[in-house]
């Protein structure tokens, strides 16, 4: 579907509540399905990705009651599903579920197949298959890609040292570790988002954090919990960017999660527009120990280009499409390096953003692990989301400051993580319609 966005003719203003956090929603559904008893989830993200995880838990035997974002899930007694488990576009869903099921004690000896859409079938799964195999997991995949065939087997704990900081890999290993005998530890080259470590204690598991890593000791049976999902900072980022780009805008967003392992975007906007985005932590979510707060955003005269420090990259890993969009309208050249991971997300985000920004007259020099984005005038035109929700939303936001209307083909991918995005943008005063 095509989304037609008009250049903004007035400042954006108002207050919006961004949708529930995608990472936390996946984990809440997954842990709730594994846990004994009835888990209640408030503010669950009702988007294609997270519903795919919820449906997978249902197919595995969990009983689910849904009333909008209010979810009740009765888990604990898993059985082999009748069909393939289809996680759609969700990398978090397939990787965490593969870890959780590889040694699940009630499924030993069963054969399960996990798959996803065409994009997910291109993404690397060797990064979870190799460490899980060291624990005794039996997972087959053609050239390290989904579909994954899991023969559920008895696991033993062991120590893992990861080559890249990845919350999905870390979490898959920890969830396998809950089913394994003994201690499973994960050492990371740098911090990655820690939602799993924060949420597991609510379900009765006690991950042990140490300098540079985290460990669990198994076997552990999770117990039901009550979870309130914070608003998603990664979704809020698109609205933050819109208000920074459109002159004289002033908006408020929240409550949103302000987890310090996800704050790279806030560091980047502070460098591009000093003092223009204020975040105030005002509570902890009721389970998951997630800091939550409000964002207030005021447009600067002009965004400034920056060199993004490589150690901020994992802390802002999902925000690079929107950072590249902001950079396209900033003063100067924004340099991104140490970001090769962007090539194995829902799309090759460096290549797709470079090509689509190019169609709007923006110069982007691509590097194997990053890009230089030359800020300047942005033309109207026709672009394509490349099958990637975050690219669709990034181009829609940039369109607000283009010289003419921008039509975004394939914008229906937005449903993956933020079905209400176009409505929220309109609530702030932007003009965007499905054509
Ligand atoms: C996520 C981890 C990140 C991120 C993804 C969500 C998670 O992936 O890009 O959108 O919920 O654990 P990696 O672990 O591959 O960096």
Short mmCIF file of C-alpha atoms and ligand atoms in Angstrom, two decimals:
data_model
loop_
_atom_site.label_atom_id
_atom_site.label_comp_id
_atom_site.label_asym_id
_atom_site.label_seq_id
_atom_site.Cartn_x
_atom_site.Cartn_y
_atom_site.Cartn_z
CA UNK A 1 0.00 0.00 0.00
CA UNK A 2 1.08 3.53 -0.73
CA UNK A 3 1.26 6.21 1.97
CA UNK A 4 1.18 9.78 0.68
CA UNK A 5 2.80 12.35 2.98
CA UNK A 6 2.53 16.12 2.43
CA UNK A 7 5.25 18.56 3.51
CA UNK A 8 4.28 20.09 6.88
CA UNK A 9 2.72 23.52 6.49
CA UNK A 10 2.59 24.23 10.24
CA UNK A 11 4.37 23.24 13.44
CA UNK A 12 3.53 19.90 15.08
CA UNK A 13 2.03 19.99 18.56
CA UNK A 14 0.20 17.86 21.13
CA UNK A 15 0.71 14.78 23.25
CA UNK A 16 0.78 11.15 22.10
CA UNK A 17 1.05 7.84 23.92
CA UNK A 18 3.34 5.59 21.85
CA UNK A 19 2.35 1.90 21.63
CA UNK A 20 3.65 -0.82 23.94
CA UNK A 21 7.28 -1.80 23.75
CA UNK A 22 7.91 -4.51 21.15
CA UNK A 23 10.84 -6.16 22.93
CA UNK A 24 9.03 -6.31 26.28
CA UNK A 25 5.76 -7.50 24.67
CA UNK A 26 7.55 -10.43 22.95
CA UNK A 27 9.14 -11.43 26.25
CA UNK A 28 5.93 -11.06 28.27
CA UNK A 29 4.02 -13.30 25.83
CA UNK A 30 6.81 -15.84 25.69
CA UNK A 31 7.48 -16.02 29.42
CA UNK A 32 3.72 -16.04 30.10
CA UNK A 33 3.32 -19.05 27.80
CA UNK A 34 6.17 -20.88 29.52
CA UNK A 35 5.09 -20.00 33.07
CA UNK A 36 2.79 -22.01 35.31
CA UNK A 37 -0.41 -20.10 36.16
CA UNK A 38 -2.15 -17.12 34.59
CA UNK A 39 0.01 -14.20 33.51
CA UNK A 40 -1.66 -10.82 32.99
CA UNK A 41 -0.12 -8.37 30.54
CA UNK A 42 -1.24 -4.72 30.39
CA UNK A 43 -0.37 -2.51 27.43
CA UNK A 44 0.74 -5.40 25.18
CA UNK A 45 1.78 -4.21 21.71
CA UNK A 46 -0.94 -5.32 19.31
CA UNK A 47 1.17 -5.44 16.17
CA UNK A 48 1.96 -8.23 13.72
CA UNK A 49 5.34 -9.10 15.24
CA UNK A 50 4.24 -9.51 18.83
CA UNK A 51 0.94 -11.17 17.91
CA UNK A 52 3.00 -13.76 15.99
CA UNK A 53 4.79 -14.65 19.22
CA UNK A 54 1.51 -14.76 21.14
CA UNK A 55 -0.04 -17.04 18.50
CA UNK A 56 3.01 -19.31 18.61
CA UNK A 57 2.56 -19.72 22.38
CA UNK A 58 -1.11 -20.51 21.77
CA UNK A 59 -0.15 -23.13 19.18
CA UNK A 60 2.15 -24.64 21.82
CA UNK A 61 -0.79 -25.06 24.19
CA UNK A 62 -1.00 -21.81 26.16
CA UNK A 63 -4.53 -20.50 26.68
CA UNK A 64 -4.87 -16.85 25.67
CA UNK A 65 -7.62 -14.32 26.35
CA UNK A 66 -7.30 -10.97 24.61
CA UNK A 67 -9.08 -7.72 25.12
CA UNK A 68 -7.12 -5.17 23.13
CA UNK A 69 -3.73 -4.80 24.77
CA UNK A 70 -4.96 -6.56 27.94
CA UNK A 71 -3.85 -10.18 27.74
CA UNK A 72 -4.34 -13.20 29.97
CA UNK A 73 -2.15 -16.15 29.17
CA UNK A 74 -2.29 -19.47 31.00
CA UNK A 75 0.87 -21.39 30.29
CA UNK A 76 3.13 -24.06 31.66
CA UNK A 77 1.90 -27.21 29.95
CA UNK A 78 3.32 -27.08 26.46
CA UNK A 79 2.55 -29.62 23.77
CA UNK A 80 3.92 -30.05 20.25
CA UNK A 81 1.94 -27.86 17.83
CA UNK A 82 0.01 -29.38 14.97
CA UNK A 83 1.62 -27.09 12.42
CA UNK A 84 4.78 -25.13 11.77
CA UNK A 85 5.30 -22.18 14.14
CA UNK A 86 5.26 -19.09 11.92
CA UNK A 87 6.89 -16.04 13.51
CA UNK A 88 6.25 -13.80 10.50
CA UNK A 89 8.75 -10.93 10.38
CA UNK A 90 9.85 -11.27 14.01
CA UNK A 91 13.54 -11.93 14.60
CA UNK A 92 13.06 -11.59 18.34
CA UNK A 93 10.16 -14.06 18.23
CA UNK A 94 11.96 -16.82 16.35
CA UNK A 95 15.32 -16.51 18.13
CA UNK A 96 13.98 -16.34 21.67
CA UNK A 97 11.45 -19.09 21.04
CA UNK A 98 14.10 -21.39 19.53
CA UNK A 99 16.15 -20.94 22.70
CA UNK A 100 13.20 -21.51 25.00
CA UNK A 101 12.06 -24.66 23.17
CA UNK A 102 15.41 -26.31 22.35
CA UNK A 103 15.49 -28.13 25.68
CA UNK A 104 11.96 -27.68 26.96
CA UNK A 105 11.41 -30.47 29.44
CA UNK A 106 7.80 -31.21 28.50
CA UNK A 107 8.68 -31.54 24.80
CA UNK A 108 11.78 -33.77 24.90
CA UNK A 109 11.99 -35.92 21.75
CA UNK A 110 9.45 -33.81 19.82
CA UNK A 111 10.25 -32.28 16.46
CA UNK A 112 9.20 -28.62 16.03
CA UNK A 113 9.56 -26.38 13.00
CA UNK A 114 9.95 -22.61 13.40
CA UNK A 115 9.80 -20.35 10.39
CA UNK A 116 8.86 -16.86 9.23
CA UNK A 117 8.29 -14.68 6.19
CA UNK A 118 10.68 -14.20 3.26
CA UNK A 119 12.65 -11.51 5.11
CA UNK A 120 13.04 -13.63 8.26
CA UNK A 121 14.16 -16.59 6.14
CA UNK A 122 17.11 -14.51 4.95
CA UNK A 123 18.34 -13.52 8.42
CA UNK A 124 21.26 -15.30 10.09
CA UNK A 125 20.27 -17.99 12.59
CA UNK A 126 23.73 -19.56 12.97
CA UNK A 127 24.34 -17.02 15.72
CA UNK A 128 21.83 -18.85 17.93
CA UNK A 129 22.22 -22.37 16.51
CA UNK A 130 25.96 -22.56 17.30
CA UNK A 131 25.81 -21.61 20.99
CA UNK A 132 22.65 -23.65 21.59
CA UNK A 133 24.33 -26.69 19.96
CA UNK A 134 27.17 -26.37 22.51
CA UNK A 135 24.51 -26.93 25.19
CA UNK A 136 23.28 -30.08 23.44
CA UNK A 137 20.53 -28.54 21.30
CA UNK A 138 19.68 -30.21 18.00
CA UNK A 139 18.63 -27.54 15.50
CA UNK A 140 18.82 -28.01 11.75
CA UNK A 141 18.70 -25.15 9.27
CA UNK A 142 19.64 -24.97 5.62
CA UNK A 143 22.66 -22.64 5.40
CA UNK A 144 21.91 -21.19 8.82
CA UNK A 145 18.54 -19.78 7.77
CA UNK A 146 14.94 -20.48 8.87
CA UNK A 147 13.00 -22.77 8.74
CA UNK A 148 14.60 -24.17 11.90
CA UNK A 149 13.89 -27.79 12.74
CA UNK A 150 14.30 -28.33 16.47
CA UNK A 151 14.55 -31.84 17.90
CA UNK A 152 13.92 -31.05 21.57
CA UNK A 153 16.72 -32.56 23.65
CA UNK A 154 18.26 -32.47 27.13
CA UNK A 155 20.59 -29.48 27.57
CA UNK A 156 23.53 -28.78 29.85
CA UNK A 157 24.71 -25.35 30.96
CA UNK A 158 27.94 -23.86 29.66
CA UNK A 159 29.80 -20.57 29.29
CA UNK A 160 29.35 -18.54 26.09
CA UNK A 161 31.40 -15.66 24.82
CA UNK A 162 29.54 -13.70 22.12
CA UNK A 163 31.27 -12.04 19.17
CA UNK A 164 28.60 -9.36 18.83
CA UNK A 165 26.45 -7.61 21.43
CA UNK A 166 23.00 -9.03 20.68
CA UNK A 167 20.07 -9.16 23.07
CA UNK A 168 18.35 -11.75 20.91
CA UNK A 169 21.30 -14.14 21.06
CA UNK A 170 21.89 -13.50 24.76
CA UNK A 171 18.19 -14.06 25.52
CA UNK A 172 17.94 -17.24 23.44
CA UNK A 173 20.87 -18.70 25.39
CA UNK A 174 19.47 -17.62 28.79
CA UNK A 175 16.06 -19.11 28.00
CA UNK A 176 17.71 -22.37 26.97
CA UNK A 177 19.72 -22.14 30.19
CA UNK A 178 16.51 -22.14 32.25
CA UNK A 179 15.81 -25.65 30.89
CA UNK A 180 19.40 -26.88 31.19
CA UNK A 181 21.17 -28.56 34.09
CA UNK A 182 23.76 -26.31 35.71
CA UNK A 183 24.97 -22.81 35.05
CA UNK A 184 24.72 -21.04 31.69
CA UNK A 185 26.60 -17.79 31.33
CA UNK A 186 26.83 -15.24 28.52
CA UNK A 187 29.69 -12.79 28.18
CA UNK A 188 29.14 -9.93 25.71
CA UNK A 189 31.63 -7.61 24.00
CA UNK A 190 29.46 -4.65 25.05
CA UNK A 191 26.03 -4.02 26.55
CA UNK A 192 22.87 -5.04 24.70
CA UNK A 193 19.29 -4.38 25.80
CA UNK A 194 18.60 -6.14 29.12
CA UNK A 195 14.81 -6.61 29.08
CA UNK A 196 15.16 -10.37 29.59
CA UNK A 197 17.27 -9.90 32.73
CA UNK A 198 14.82 -7.28 34.05
CA UNK A 199 11.66 -9.29 33.37
CA UNK A 200 12.72 -12.81 34.41
CA UNK A 201 12.69 -12.11 38.17
CA UNK A 202 8.97 -11.24 37.97
CA UNK A 203 8.50 -14.81 36.66
CA UNK A 204 10.54 -16.31 39.50
CA UNK A 205 13.95 -16.76 37.80
CA UNK A 206 17.01 -14.98 39.14
CA UNK A 207 19.57 -14.08 36.47
CA UNK A 208 22.91 -13.31 38.04
CA UNK A 209 24.57 -10.25 36.54
CA UNK A 210 28.33 -9.82 36.63
CA UNK A 211 30.74 -7.43 34.99
CA UNK A 212 30.41 -7.99 31.22
CA UNK A 213 27.77 -10.70 31.39
CA UNK A 214 24.87 -12.56 32.93
CA UNK A 215 24.16 -16.15 34.01
CA UNK A 216 21.23 -18.37 34.94
CA UNK A 217 21.22 -21.67 36.80
CA UNK A 218 18.75 -24.32 35.68
CA UNK A 219 16.43 -26.00 35.69
CA UNK A 220 13.88 -23.32 36.57
CA UNK A 221 10.12 -23.43 36.03
CA UNK A 222 8.76 -19.94 35.49
CA UNK A 223 5.75 -18.80 37.52
CA UNK A 224 2.98 -16.48 36.25
CA UNK A 225 3.39 -12.73 36.71
CA UNK A 226 1.59 -9.43 36.17
CA UNK A 227 3.38 -7.27 33.60
CA UNK A 228 2.82 -3.67 32.54
CA UNK A 229 4.49 -3.00 29.21
CA UNK A 230 6.00 0.50 28.91
CA UNK A 231 5.57 2.61 25.75
CA UNK A 232 8.16 1.86 23.07
CA UNK A 233 11.04 4.34 22.84
CA UNK A 234 11.88 2.95 19.39
CA UNK A 235 8.39 3.86 18.15
CA UNK A 236 8.46 7.21 19.96
CA UNK A 237 11.73 7.95 18.11
CA UNK A 238 9.81 8.59 14.86
CA UNK A 239 7.63 11.22 16.51
CA UNK A 240 10.62 12.75 18.29
CA UNK A 241 12.34 13.08 14.92
CA UNK A 242 9.24 14.59 13.32
CA UNK A 243 9.08 17.29 16.01
CA UNK A 244 12.82 18.00 15.70
CA UNK A 245 12.54 18.38 11.93
CA UNK A 246 9.41 20.51 11.53
CA UNK A 247 10.18 24.12 12.58
CA UNK A 248 8.60 25.44 15.80
CA UNK A 249 7.14 22.07 16.81
CA UNK A 250 6.62 21.23 20.49
CA UNK A 251 5.27 17.83 21.53
CA UNK A 252 5.07 15.49 24.54
CA UNK A 253 5.29 11.71 24.39
CA UNK A 254 4.79 9.10 27.02
CA UNK A 255 5.00 7.32 29.21
CA UNK A 256 7.73 5.44 27.38
CA UNK A 257 10.43 3.02 28.53
CA UNK A 258 13.75 4.75 29.21
CA UNK A 259 15.90 1.68 29.72
CA UNK A 260 19.56 2.79 29.80
CA UNK A 261 20.58 -0.07 27.48
CA UNK A 262 18.29 1.45 24.82
CA UNK A 263 19.12 5.14 25.18
CA UNK A 264 21.47 5.55 22.21
CA UNK A 265 18.84 7.48 20.26
CA UNK A 266 18.51 9.99 23.10
CA UNK A 267 22.28 10.46 23.08
CA UNK A 268 22.25 11.00 19.31
CA UNK A 269 19.44 13.61 19.39
CA UNK A 270 21.15 15.39 22.27
CA UNK A 271 24.22 15.74 20.04
CA UNK A 272 22.20 16.79 16.97
CA UNK A 273 19.89 19.20 18.84
CA UNK A 274 21.35 20.01 22.27
CA UNK A 275 18.72 20.53 24.98
CA UNK A 276 15.76 19.95 22.67
CA UNK A 277 14.65 16.51 23.91
CA UNK A 278 14.08 16.26 27.65
CA UNK A 279 13.40 12.92 29.29
CA UNK A 280 12.18 12.62 32.85
CA UNK A 281 11.97 9.23 34.55
CA UNK A 282 8.85 9.26 36.71
CA UNK A 283 8.14 5.64 37.58
CA UNK A 284 9.22 2.02 37.35
CA UNK A 285 6.94 -0.34 35.45
CA UNK A 286 5.13 -2.70 37.84
CA UNK A 287 7.07 -5.73 36.64
CA UNK A 288 10.19 -5.82 34.59
CA UNK A 289 11.92 -3.11 36.56
CA UNK A 290 11.90 -0.81 33.52
CA UNK A 291 12.41 2.93 34.05
CA UNK A 292 9.52 4.84 32.47
CA UNK A 293 9.06 8.54 31.77
CA UNK A 294 7.92 11.36 29.52
CA UNK A 295 9.70 12.95 26.57
CA UNK A 296 9.26 16.61 25.69
CA UNK A 297 10.56 17.74 22.32
CA UNK A 298 11.07 21.25 20.92
CA UNK A 299 12.32 21.84 17.40
CA UNK A 300 15.79 23.40 17.07
CA UNK A 301 16.61 25.97 14.36
CA UNK A 302 18.45 23.22 12.51
CA UNK A 303 19.71 19.72 13.33
CA UNK A 304 23.50 19.41 13.36
CA UNK A 305 25.36 16.51 11.71
CA UNK A 306 27.50 14.34 14.01
CA UNK A 307 30.02 11.49 13.98
CA UNK A 308 28.18 8.75 15.85
CA UNK A 309 30.49 7.03 18.35
CA UNK A 310 30.72 3.28 17.62
CA UNK A 311 29.91 2.38 21.22
CA UNK A 312 26.49 4.07 20.90
CA UNK A 313 25.53 1.79 17.99
CA UNK A 314 24.20 -1.22 19.97
CA UNK A 315 22.27 1.18 22.24
CA UNK A 316 20.43 2.66 19.23
CA UNK A 317 20.50 -0.34 16.89
CA UNK A 318 16.87 -0.02 15.74
CA UNK A 319 16.98 3.76 15.35
CA UNK A 320 19.44 4.09 12.46
CA UNK A 321 16.84 4.43 9.70
CA UNK A 322 15.33 7.43 11.49
CA UNK A 323 18.77 8.80 12.39
CA UNK A 324 19.72 8.62 8.69
CA UNK A 325 16.49 10.42 7.83
CA UNK A 326 17.26 13.18 10.34
CA UNK A 327 20.82 13.38 9.03
CA UNK A 328 19.44 13.97 5.51
CA UNK A 329 17.96 17.27 6.71
CA UNK A 330 20.77 18.23 9.10
CA UNK A 331 23.57 20.70 8.56
CA UNK A 332 26.74 18.83 7.56
CA UNK A 333 27.75 15.20 7.07
CA UNK A 334 26.67 12.57 9.60
CA UNK A 335 29.05 9.62 9.86
CA UNK A 336 27.95 6.16 11.00
CA UNK A 337 30.52 3.35 11.47
CA UNK A 338 30.69 0.07 13.36
CA UNK A 339 27.12 -0.65 12.30
CA UNK A 340 27.44 -3.71 10.02
CA UNK A 341 24.60 -5.32 12.02
CA UNK A 342 22.22 -2.97 10.20
CA UNK A 343 22.68 -5.16 7.13
CA UNK A 344 20.97 -8.15 8.79
CA UNK A 345 17.88 -6.47 10.24
CA UNK A 346 14.38 -6.64 8.71
CA UNK A 347 16.18 -5.39 5.57
CA UNK A 348 19.75 -4.34 4.76
CA UNK A 349 19.05 -0.98 6.35
CA UNK A 350 22.24 0.71 5.13
CA UNK A 351 21.61 -0.26 1.50
CA UNK A 352 17.85 0.37 1.51
CA UNK A 353 18.12 3.76 3.25
CA UNK A 354 20.98 4.82 0.94
CA UNK A 355 18.92 3.94 -2.12
CA UNK A 356 15.67 5.51 -0.93
CA UNK A 357 17.32 8.71 0.33
CA UNK A 358 19.05 8.90 -3.04
CA UNK A 359 15.65 8.93 -4.73
CA UNK A 360 14.84 12.07 -2.71
CA UNK A 361 18.06 13.74 -3.86
CA UNK A 362 20.07 13.03 -0.68
CA UNK A 363 23.70 11.96 -1.07
CA UNK A 364 24.64 8.89 0.96
CA UNK A 365 28.07 7.20 0.71
CA UNK A 366 27.75 3.61 1.85
CA UNK A 367 30.49 1.68 3.68
CA UNK A 368 30.51 -1.99 4.67
CA UNK A 369 29.81 -1.01 8.29
CA UNK A 370 28.10 2.35 7.96
CA UNK A 371 27.35 5.38 5.83
CA UNK A 372 28.02 9.09 5.43
CA UNK A 373 24.78 11.03 5.04
CA UNK A 374 25.07 14.50 3.47
CA UNK A 375 22.48 16.85 4.91
CA UNK A 376 20.71 19.33 2.62
CA UNK A 377 17.55 19.82 0.63
CA UNK A 378 15.14 16.85 0.38
CA UNK A 379 13.05 16.45 -2.77
CA UNK A 380 9.57 15.01 -3.07
CA UNK A 381 9.12 11.78 -5.00
CA UNK A 382 8.26 8.10 -4.84
CA UNK A 383 10.14 5.77 -2.51
CA UNK A 384 9.78 2.17 -1.33
CA UNK A 385 9.85 0.81 2.22
CA UNK A 386 11.87 -2.24 1.14
CA UNK A 387 9.68 -4.53 3.25
CA UNK A 388 10.85 -2.82 6.44
CA UNK A 389 8.53 -1.11 8.96
CA UNK A 390 11.16 1.22 10.35
CA UNK A 391 12.22 2.38 6.89
CA UNK A 392 8.61 3.12 5.95
CA UNK A 393 8.16 5.29 9.08
CA UNK A 394 11.55 7.01 8.67
CA UNK A 395 10.73 8.05 5.11
CA UNK A 396 7.28 9.26 6.19
CA UNK A 397 8.86 11.50 8.82
CA UNK A 398 11.48 12.88 6.45
CA UNK A 399 8.69 13.64 3.96
CA UNK A 400 7.42 16.32 6.37
CA UNK A 401 10.38 18.51 5.40
CA UNK A 402 10.65 17.58 1.71
CA UNK A 403 10.12 20.12 -1.08
CA UNK A 404 7.08 18.24 -2.34
CA UNK A 405 4.83 15.28 -1.48
CA UNK A 406 6.46 11.89 -0.92
CA UNK A 407 4.69 8.63 -1.79
CA UNK A 408 5.93 5.59 0.15
CA UNK A 409 5.17 2.23 -1.44
CA UNK A 410 4.98 -0.82 0.79
CA UNK A 411 4.16 1.34 3.79
CA UNK A 412 1.76 -1.33 5.10
CA UNK A 413 4.87 -2.89 6.72
CA UNK A 414 4.33 -0.30 9.47
CA UNK A 415 1.86 -2.81 10.93
CA UNK A 416 4.81 -4.92 12.05
CA UNK A 417 5.50 -2.69 15.05
CA UNK A 418 3.33 0.46 15.09
CA UNK A 419 -0.13 0.05 13.51
CA UNK A 420 -1.27 3.44 14.87
CA UNK A 421 1.69 5.40 13.47
CA UNK A 422 -0.17 7.30 10.74
CA UNK A 423 -2.97 8.25 13.16
CA UNK A 424 -0.46 9.42 15.78
CA UNK A 425 1.42 11.50 13.22
CA UNK A 426 -1.88 13.03 12.11
CA UNK A 427 -2.83 13.74 15.76
CA UNK A 428 0.29 15.92 15.96
CA UNK A 429 -0.80 17.84 12.87
CA UNK A 430 0.93 16.03 9.98
CA UNK A 431 -0.89 15.22 6.76
CA UNK A 432 -0.48 11.61 5.66
CA UNK A 433 -3.07 9.47 3.89
CA UNK A 434 -3.23 5.96 2.50
CA UNK A 435 -3.49 6.34 -1.26
C1 LIG B 1 15.82 -7.01 20.12
C2 LIG B 1 17.17 -6.98 19.94
C3 LIG B 1 17.82 -6.29 18.81
C4 LIG B 1 16.86 -5.38 18.08
C5 LIG B 1 15.51 -6.00 17.86
C6 LIG B 1 14.89 -6.35 19.19
C7 LIG B 1 15.27 -7.74 21.28
O1 LIG B 1 18.33 -7.25 17.92
O2 LIG B 1 17.41 -4.98 16.84
O3 LIG B 1 14.65 -5.13 17.17
O4 LIG B 1 14.07 -7.56 21.60
O5 LIG B 1 16.02 -8.49 21.92
P1 LIG B 1 19.79 -7.93 18.12
O6 LIG B 1 19.78 -8.70 19.37
O7 LIG B 1 19.96 -8.83 16.92
O8 LIG B 1 20.77 -6.79 18.12
#
